[in-house]
Short mmCIF file of C-alpha atoms in Angstrom, two decimals:
data_model
loop_
_atom_site.label_atom_id
_atom_site.label_comp_id
_atom_site.label_asym_id
_atom_site.label_seq_id
_atom_site.Cartn_x
_atom_site.Cartn_y
_atom_site.Cartn_z
CA MET F 1 24.99 1.80 33.43
CA ALA F 2 26.22 4.07 30.68
CA GLU F 3 26.53 7.69 31.62
CA ALA F 4 24.12 10.13 29.96
CA ALA F 5 25.72 12.13 27.17
CA ALA F 6 26.59 15.68 28.12
CA PRO F 7 24.37 18.30 26.46
CA LEU F 8 25.87 20.10 23.50
CA SER F 9 27.19 23.57 24.09
CA ASP F 10 26.11 26.58 22.09
CA GLU F 11 29.56 26.62 20.49
CA GLN F 12 29.22 22.98 19.36
CA VAL F 13 25.78 23.56 17.84
CA THR F 14 27.01 26.71 16.13
CA ALA F 15 30.06 24.91 14.75
CA TYR F 16 27.91 22.05 13.42
CA LEU F 17 25.50 24.42 11.68
CA ARG F 18 28.40 26.29 10.09
CA VAL F 19 29.66 23.04 8.60
CA HIS F 20 26.11 21.93 7.60
CA PRO F 21 24.33 25.10 6.45
CA ASP F 22 21.53 23.06 4.82
CA PHE F 23 20.55 21.37 8.11
CA LEU F 24 17.27 23.30 8.53
CA GLN F 25 16.40 22.71 4.89
CA ARG F 26 16.70 18.98 5.53
CA HIS F 27 14.74 19.26 8.78
CA PRO F 28 12.15 22.03 8.17
CA ASP F 29 9.92 20.73 10.98
CA LEU F 30 12.47 22.06 13.48
CA LEU F 31 11.64 25.62 12.43
CA MET F 32 8.25 25.25 14.10
CA ARG F 33 9.97 24.33 17.38
CA LEU F 34 12.50 27.14 17.42
CA ALA F 35 11.92 30.34 19.32
CA ALA F 36 12.27 33.15 16.81
CA PRO F 37 14.40 36.15 17.81
CA ALA F 38 12.79 39.55 17.88
CA ARG F 39 13.64 41.83 15.00
CA GLY F 40 16.84 43.73 15.72
CA ALA F 41 17.45 41.82 18.95
CA SER F 42 21.18 41.60 18.23
CA GLY F 43 21.69 44.01 15.41
CA ASP F 44 22.42 42.38 12.07
CA ARG F 45 24.23 39.39 13.52
CA ILE F 46 21.05 37.20 13.81
CA ALA F 47 19.12 35.97 10.77
CA ASP F 48 15.39 36.77 10.84
CA LEU F 49 13.84 33.32 11.31
CA GLN F 50 10.42 34.86 11.77
CA GLN F 51 10.26 35.44 8.04
CA VAL F 52 11.11 31.79 7.38
CA MET F 53 8.53 30.53 9.88
CA ASN F 54 5.87 32.91 8.57
CA GLU F 55 6.52 31.73 5.04
CA ARG F 56 6.11 28.13 6.17
CA LEU F 57 2.84 28.96 7.91
CA ARG F 58 1.65 30.82 4.81
CA ARG F 59 2.31 27.76 2.64
CA GLU F 60 0.45 25.51 5.07
CA LEU F 61 -2.47 27.93 5.11
CA GLU F 62 -2.57 27.95 1.31
CA GLU F 63 -2.58 24.15 1.27
CA LEU F 64 -5.48 24.07 3.74
CA ARG F 65 -7.35 26.67 1.70
CA GLY F 66 -6.80 24.60 -1.45
CA CYS F 67 -8.17 21.50 0.27
CA ALA F 68 -11.23 23.42 1.45
CA GLU F 69 -11.89 24.84 -2.02
CA HIS F 70 -11.54 21.36 -3.56
CA LEU F 71 -14.02 19.97 -1.01
CA ILE F 72 -16.51 22.76 -1.75
CA THR F 73 -16.16 22.26 -5.51
CA THR F 74 -16.65 18.50 -5.16
CA GLN F 75 -19.73 19.01 -2.98
CA ARG F 76 -21.25 21.43 -5.48
CA SER F 77 -20.55 19.00 -8.31
CA ASN F 78 -22.21 16.17 -6.40
CA MET F 79 -25.27 18.31 -5.67
CA SER F 80 -25.48 19.30 -9.33
CA LEU F 81 -25.30 15.66 -10.45
CA GLN F 82 -27.96 14.71 -7.92
CA THR F 83 -30.30 17.43 -9.23
CA ARG F 84 -29.73 16.36 -12.84
CA THR F 85 -30.33 12.71 -11.91
CA HIS F 86 -33.67 13.68 -10.36
CA GLN F 87 -34.61 15.49 -13.58
CA ALA F 88 -33.72 12.41 -15.62
CA VAL F 89 -35.77 10.18 -13.29
CA LEU F 90 -38.85 12.38 -13.72
CA ALA F 91 -38.46 12.23 -17.50
CA VAL F 92 -38.22 8.42 -17.42
CA LEU F 93 -41.29 8.08 -15.20
CA ALA F 94 -43.28 10.30 -17.58
CA SER F 95 -42.62 8.00 -20.57
CA ARG F 96 -45.73 6.24 -21.84
CA SER F 97 -44.23 3.54 -24.05
CA MET F 98 -41.00 1.78 -24.82
CA ASP F 99 -40.45 4.06 -27.78
CA GLU F 100 -40.82 7.11 -25.53
CA LEU F 101 -38.52 5.57 -22.93
CA VAL F 102 -35.76 4.95 -25.49
CA GLN F 103 -36.15 8.52 -26.74
CA VAL F 104 -36.04 9.89 -23.18
CA LEU F 105 -32.77 8.06 -22.55
CA THR F 106 -31.35 9.67 -25.68
CA ASP F 107 -32.51 13.09 -24.52
CA VAL F 108 -31.24 12.85 -20.92
CA ALA F 109 -27.68 11.98 -21.98
CA GLN F 110 -26.85 15.67 -21.76
CA LEU F 111 -27.99 15.73 -18.12
CA PHE F 112 -25.32 13.14 -17.33
CA GLU F 113 -22.82 14.99 -19.55
CA VAL F 114 -22.27 11.96 -21.77
CA ASP F 115 -22.66 11.49 -25.51
CA VAL F 116 -24.93 8.46 -25.62
CA ILE F 117 -27.18 6.35 -23.39
CA THR F 118 -28.66 3.13 -24.73
CA LEU F 119 -31.06 0.55 -23.35
CA CYS F 120 -29.77 -2.96 -24.04
CA LEU F 121 -32.01 -5.99 -23.43
CA GLU F 122 -31.37 -9.70 -23.90
CA THR F 123 -34.12 -10.24 -26.50
CA ALA F 124 -32.08 -11.04 -29.60
CA ASP F 125 -33.21 -14.68 -29.67
CA GLU F 126 -36.90 -14.16 -28.84
CA VAL F 127 -39.79 -11.87 -29.63
CA ILE F 128 -41.34 -9.77 -26.88
CA PRO F 129 -43.77 -7.42 -28.64
CA GLU F 130 -44.13 -5.17 -25.60
CA LEU F 131 -40.43 -4.40 -25.69
CA ALA F 132 -40.19 -3.58 -29.38
CA ALA F 133 -38.77 -0.10 -29.77
CA ALA F 134 -36.65 1.60 -32.39
CA GLY F 135 -33.19 2.34 -31.06
CA MET F 136 -33.21 -0.33 -28.36
CA MET F 137 -30.15 -2.59 -28.51
CA ARG F 138 -30.91 -6.32 -28.53
CA LEU F 139 -28.40 -8.70 -26.97
CA PRO F 140 -28.17 -12.51 -26.95
CA ARG F 141 -29.01 -14.30 -23.71
CA GLY F 142 -26.09 -14.32 -21.29
CA SER F 143 -24.52 -11.15 -22.65
CA CYS F 144 -24.97 -9.18 -19.41
CA ALA F 145 -23.35 -11.89 -17.31
CA GLU F 146 -20.46 -12.04 -19.76
CA LEU F 147 -19.97 -8.26 -19.68
CA LEU F 148 -20.59 -7.56 -16.00
CA GLY F 149 -19.74 -10.80 -14.23
CA ASP F 150 -21.06 -10.50 -10.67
CA ARG F 151 -20.97 -6.68 -10.71
CA ASP F 152 -24.00 -4.42 -10.98
CA VAL F 153 -21.99 -1.52 -12.41
CA LEU F 154 -18.86 -1.58 -14.55
CA LEU F 155 -16.81 1.56 -15.28
CA ARG F 156 -14.19 1.66 -18.01
CA GLY F 157 -11.88 4.57 -18.80
CA SER F 158 -9.74 4.87 -21.94
CA ALA F 159 -11.83 2.17 -23.62
CA SER F 160 -13.49 1.91 -27.03
CA GLY F 161 -17.25 1.54 -27.41
CA ASP F 162 -18.84 -1.69 -28.60
CA ALA F 163 -21.26 -1.38 -31.53
CA ALA F 164 -23.44 -4.07 -29.93
CA LEU F 165 -24.01 -1.68 -27.02
CA PHE F 166 -23.77 1.78 -28.57
CA GLY F 167 -24.76 1.19 -32.17
CA ALA F 168 -23.72 3.91 -34.60
CA ALA F 169 -22.36 6.04 -31.73
CA ALA F 170 -19.73 3.42 -30.79
CA PRO F 171 -16.84 5.17 -32.62
CA LEU F 172 -17.35 8.24 -30.40
CA VAL F 173 -17.05 6.35 -27.13
CA ARG F 174 -13.75 6.53 -25.25
CA SER F 175 -15.03 5.63 -21.77
CA TYR F 176 -18.26 4.04 -20.63
CA ALA F 177 -20.40 2.76 -17.77
CA LEU F 178 -22.56 -0.37 -17.83
CA ALA F 179 -25.31 -0.79 -15.22
CA ARG F 180 -27.27 -4.02 -14.85
CA LEU F 181 -31.05 -4.22 -15.17
CA LEU F 182 -32.34 -7.01 -12.94
CA SER F 183 -34.15 -9.84 -14.68
CA GLY F 184 -37.03 -11.99 -13.49
CA GLU F 185 -40.10 -13.87 -14.65
CA ARG F 186 -40.89 -12.59 -18.14
CA ARG F 187 -38.26 -9.95 -17.51
CA PRO F 188 -35.24 -10.22 -19.76
CA GLY F 189 -31.81 -9.35 -18.52
CA GLY F 190 -30.40 -6.07 -19.69
CA LEU F 191 -28.25 -3.09 -18.97
CA LEU F 192 -27.90 0.63 -19.43
CA ALA F 193 -24.85 1.71 -21.40
CA LEU F 194 -23.54 5.26 -20.98
CA GLY F 195 -20.73 6.34 -23.27
CA SER F 196 -18.57 9.47 -23.41
CA ARG F 197 -15.99 10.77 -25.84
CA ASP F 198 -13.98 11.89 -22.78
CA GLU F 199 -11.68 8.99 -21.92
CA HIS F 200 -11.58 10.15 -18.29
CA CYS F 201 -15.35 10.54 -17.83
CA TYR F 202 -15.62 7.10 -16.25
CA GLN F 203 -12.88 5.57 -14.14
CA ALA F 204 -12.74 2.60 -11.77
CA GLY F 205 -13.32 3.72 -8.20
CA GLN F 206 -15.86 6.44 -8.96
CA GLY F 207 -19.07 6.54 -6.94
CA THR F 208 -21.99 4.75 -8.62
CA GLU F 209 -24.87 5.33 -6.20
CA LEU F 210 -26.77 7.81 -8.39
CA LEU F 211 -26.22 5.72 -11.52
CA SER F 212 -27.53 2.63 -9.69
CA PHE F 213 -30.59 4.57 -8.53
CA PHE F 214 -31.33 5.82 -12.05
CA THR F 215 -30.91 2.28 -13.40
CA ARG F 216 -33.48 0.94 -10.94
CA VAL F 217 -35.95 3.57 -12.15
CA VAL F 218 -35.34 2.63 -15.79
CA GLU F 219 -35.77 -1.01 -14.82
CA TYR F 220 -39.16 -0.17 -13.29
CA ALA F 221 -40.18 1.69 -16.46
CA VAL F 222 -39.20 -1.27 -18.65
CA HIS F 223 -41.16 -3.72 -16.51
CA ARG F 224 -44.29 -1.59 -16.87
CA TRP F 225 -44.54 -2.60 -20.52
CA ILE F 226 -44.38 -6.33 -19.79
CA THR F 227 -47.88 -7.69 -19.13
#
């Protein structure tokens, strides 16, 4: 059995550190394990490691404070978006016709901090009088499946707007969200299209729960006009 290595002497450790003065810089975690000397314990011959350790603790505290402030800001932002979504839902439910609904969607775009919201329905190849409304975008059958695939919500950042979805506002759009409206008997397929001139407004991976909820409410409003 190999003999255990003899512990290093103080002189050996001191000699190594003299040759490698950047050792603690390369291994800063060791500072937290060292016992700091008291100030003036050996005159001016001992460096004040307390200052180094305190500075490290101060940086860690600042990082923790930054994380906490980011969490608080995010929570406030989420609460604000939730409140604005509720306001938009109430406006949609108060609409009394398709024309009013389309106008409400135009008006509530500011609540979602986007530039345009359009209602797009697959009615381009048929006539559904109850769904006639100025400003509604009409799509050919199968358009939603082609755009969304098997997803209910699609987010695209740094992307140009499609005139078929956003009409005259398409040149403004630099990022967008598409949310599916469920179809059914006498219920055409469709989607909500939200566009922003901010290319970072919508990005893959963002939460979509509130958008999905709002879309279901709009879907309910649309179905009210189908007898």
